[in-house]
């Protein structure tokens, strides 16, 4: 037996008890005749004392030779501490050590095992097992574990079955690139790793299992962006005999349950159409932790000989309450920020609706004070507000205003970080027109059901068809998305036709699903959540990598195990010969 | 809304209520003026009635045109049934239909959707989504789902953290063959799919997370045997600061919890050494649902000029209580059975210790009645017993006797199928000597810790070293196995040396683990269970494929989606060019 207790549970009720603890040497402080050691394990830190008067000389000597991250086992007596440490659960006590055994030694770690470490990202990934010892990373993983189990129990209580779908499946060249797996037993043939269990969960519904979920790894061989992982985890769900509102209700329940369980404050769970989200927030994943909306002022500002406005398809603005006192420098900084290639805007125009009643703008040459006052009235701006304006094409300008809005929210504390603001975004278009390939593409995937009301447009105006698709947005992050699926063979055929897929194409890729639709497929729909992202967002964090035990870097490498790597000659031969 | 109730919940308390149900047409019976339809969903079957007198003519007509597996939605009134069906939960009632809507049609399924189907294995796999609709397969998957959740909650309650390990890892050419995944971003480099998360869970322990579990897919590119899947699911666990007895106690707790939860009768949980298991049962996964042990009689039967005995290294027998009346034909059948190449024995000799006191054997030429009587006494056989004897090399003969034992248990009802008999098998040898390659190999894997007591043999007699390894056996199946791992750098080096691995070899494959051992690795150990097998064994079933939603066939093919398959030219180009 290595321990009677862990390092997080001893308190004053244990005083005078003999205990055995094991853990890592976190910190050593020496005062000649006395040595304090912080002993750390997953559960906490306990202070050990070695004291020349009360500790056996050989034990004291051994303690003197310990180093950081040594693994030790000690016996000792719990005693009251003189200086109570209120910051930790064991802060009332310390353990006077009578016996010390070194279970393992450690060389000096390449970075400090502290909450604030001196280790850079790549170094921390290379020595991930040491990074895991740090409190923040450890807590992230413990949280993720709780989140998963909470999701499982909620879904199970709601009748969902955890059903595993295969990882070695068939490649479907549409969409993102698949990772493929050569088959040794079947020469020249390949499995593919799933980008999602989409088709399998539909087949599970066709198989009559009614409600399915799975917390499952998915794979995408994309050129990686910052904080994108080639393998990621999805909470994947599907239900039968449901319409869109049934699915929304069910998963609103899940999200509210989780937010409550983890002590988060939620005020509302609104439903926005895609169109409204774009027009009001410039994005389909609006951050609703602050009210600021985009105001369209296209019609209000044209015809004043100001070329920027007159030639623009769209002009919109954001009203920053009580920010009229922002300095020219600060506005310039924002302007530079939106002009960076990551945003790509042309610039920002502004109106200061000063607190003293005066009004000023960056285009005073073209607009009188009265013009400006009238404009501010129209958009409901009050004295003291700063108004930031952008102009250009509608699509891009809204996007830029949306990006600016979030930046302003963070930069000027408009965002209440204590608030959690989930929302549904609905009524997505079913298709997007791909200008390059000159054809329609599915906005989600080709199995998404068109909305009944817009079925009439399928032949004439595919771009007008609304999908029964929905995204779940939380604090400006898309954390889930799904749709009602097509369960009708003829509708599915129609969609393939509009997408310009030949019979050969859809049959070779989805033949089994199409076949399955002939055998009594029930109406069904579902949703998938990104677990990595959800865990991060629930902790108000941006870096999902810190919520993954063994993440890959931005070029898809695992720096710790050094993967991918070359194969041996024998392996290559094996693969090619058979 | 497609339903107010499901097809498994209506009973007499619902009589007179208006309900809406959706489901599949399971059976149709017509009597001219009345039509009964069994409506099926995941939850059960409800009988619908269409009646010319009480049902609208158009609805009756529509019902007349329904076919099997059509998906329908109906409105109706719950009424009492005249002939109560005791076999189903809804047997007291039926629903008089007022409204019928066809949600989807179905062509005729390729096999009947019944408990006993006419569909062969391959056909059922090709149309797996239809096979899932059958009660036995559906119930298997529901059971598996319950089992997983029960395991998770038990482990979570015991402080284990569910931590996901990566799927895209590095190939380790030792052991079974890896499935590999070419990296497009890193030319000529490959990921591998994990055969198990072994090294990662050790790193999680080195990372201080103390207790880990995961229910995780593992992959092995082996030449498939019957009922072996290239991807399979493991309940993977690891603990820090534990010795072997701690791990056994923890997981004995898990198994007993599961057996109790699922209403299974358990009498004992013995611990057998590997040596005892082999000598008493001829296998390291003994079926303890019946007592019959192997008796060694080598010394008892030599020196009677019977060549088969005299030249044999080992002679052993099984005593079949009260089976002396077995006919010559039955014994011949058993003999043929053991001579099949799957077993490969030479034959069976027998002694009939008849109920009337007479004694007879298949080698009466060499043994007198007294010889035989004396022998039967030595092995404790009573009148009425049949004794089956095998002779040859020790290793093979024990194996053959072990195989015969289980066959006899099944064939002659020695096995009590209501009993669940878990056991630990411990004290495995650390190494096996590979005669072909003339070197030692790890019996489990190279990270298995040698038993402290036998450390002295490491240099002199590696084959005598006992491992801190253990298997969990249930009803003759190995359902789990694990070990205490090496946490000490020098011991790990020693093991690599004995295995004849060069520095280059172990560093290229396990360099990161070896490096990690330098930074304060704690003592740790764990276990992994086969979930597919566990689910089957808990249901007294042999075919694990029936507990997998989408299994592959014996040549690793998914017959439903037709994978593996060829890639498109673009995909191949993508893979090779970059």
Coordinates of N, CA and C in Angstrom, one line a residue, chain B residues 46 83 88 98 102 119 140 166 173 197-198 240 253 302 335 347 350 431 441 461 478 504 532 551:
Chain B
X46 N -47.6 -2.4 -30.7 CA -49.0 -2.1 -30.3 C -49.9 -2.5 -31.4
X83 N -58.9 -10.6 -26.5 CA -58.0 -11.7 -26.2 C -56.7 -11.0 -25.7
X88 N -46.7 -9.5 -24.3 CA -46.2 -8.2 -24.6 C -46.8 -7.2 -23.6
X98 N -58.4 6.1 -36.1 CA -59.3 7.0 -36.8 C -58.7 7.7 -38.0
X102 N -49.3 7.8 -44.1 CA -48.1 7.0 -44.5 C -46.9 7.9 -44.5
X119 N -32.6 -14.8 -42.8 CA -31.5 -14.1 -43.5 C -30.2 -14.8 -43.0
X140 N -29.4 -6.6 -27.9 CA -28.0 -6.7 -27.7 C -27.4 -5.3 -27.6
X166 N -5.1 9.9 -28.3 CA -5.2 10.1 -29.7 C -5.4 8.8 -30.5
X173 N 6.4 -1.3 -34.7 CA 6.4 -2.5 -35.4 C 6.3 -3.8 -34.6
X197 N -4.3 2.0 -26.1 CA -3.7 3.2 -25.6 C -2.6 3.0 -24.6
X198 N -2.0 1.8 -24.5 CA -1.1 1.4 -23.5 C -0.1 2.5 -23.1
X240 N -2.4 4.9 -10.4 CA -1.1 5.1 -9.9 C -1.0 4.7 -8.4
X253 N -14.2 -5.4 -7.8 CA -15.3 -4.6 -7.5 C -16.2 -4.3 -8.7
X302 N 2.7 -45.5 -16.2 CA 3.9 -45.9 -17.0 C 4.4 -47.3 -16.6
X335 N -13.8 -38.6 -29.9 CA -12.5 -38.8 -30.5 C -12.3 -38.1 -31.8
X347 N -5.9 -38.7 -30.1 CA -7.1 -39.6 -29.8 C -7.4 -39.6 -28.4
X350 N -9.9 -44.5 -22.9 CA -10.9 -44.4 -21.8 C -11.0 -45.5 -20.9
X431 N 8.4 -13.7 -19.7 CA 8.9 -13.9 -21.0 C 8.4 -15.3 -21.5
X441 N 10.6 -13.3 -25.8 CA 9.6 -12.3 -26.1 C 8.8 -12.0 -24.9
X461 N 18.0 -16.7 -15.4 CA 17.0 -17.5 -16.0 C 15.8 -16.7 -16.3
X478 N -11.4 -15.0 -21.7 CA -10.6 -14.0 -21.1 C -11.3 -12.6 -21.4
X504 N 18.7 1.7 -30.7 CA 18.1 2.4 -31.8 C 16.6 2.0 -31.9
X532 N -16.7 -5.8 -26.3 CA -17.5 -6.6 -27.2 C -17.7 -8.0 -26.6
X551 N -20.7 -4.5 -37.7 CA -19.5 -5.3 -37.7 C -18.9 -5.5 -39.1

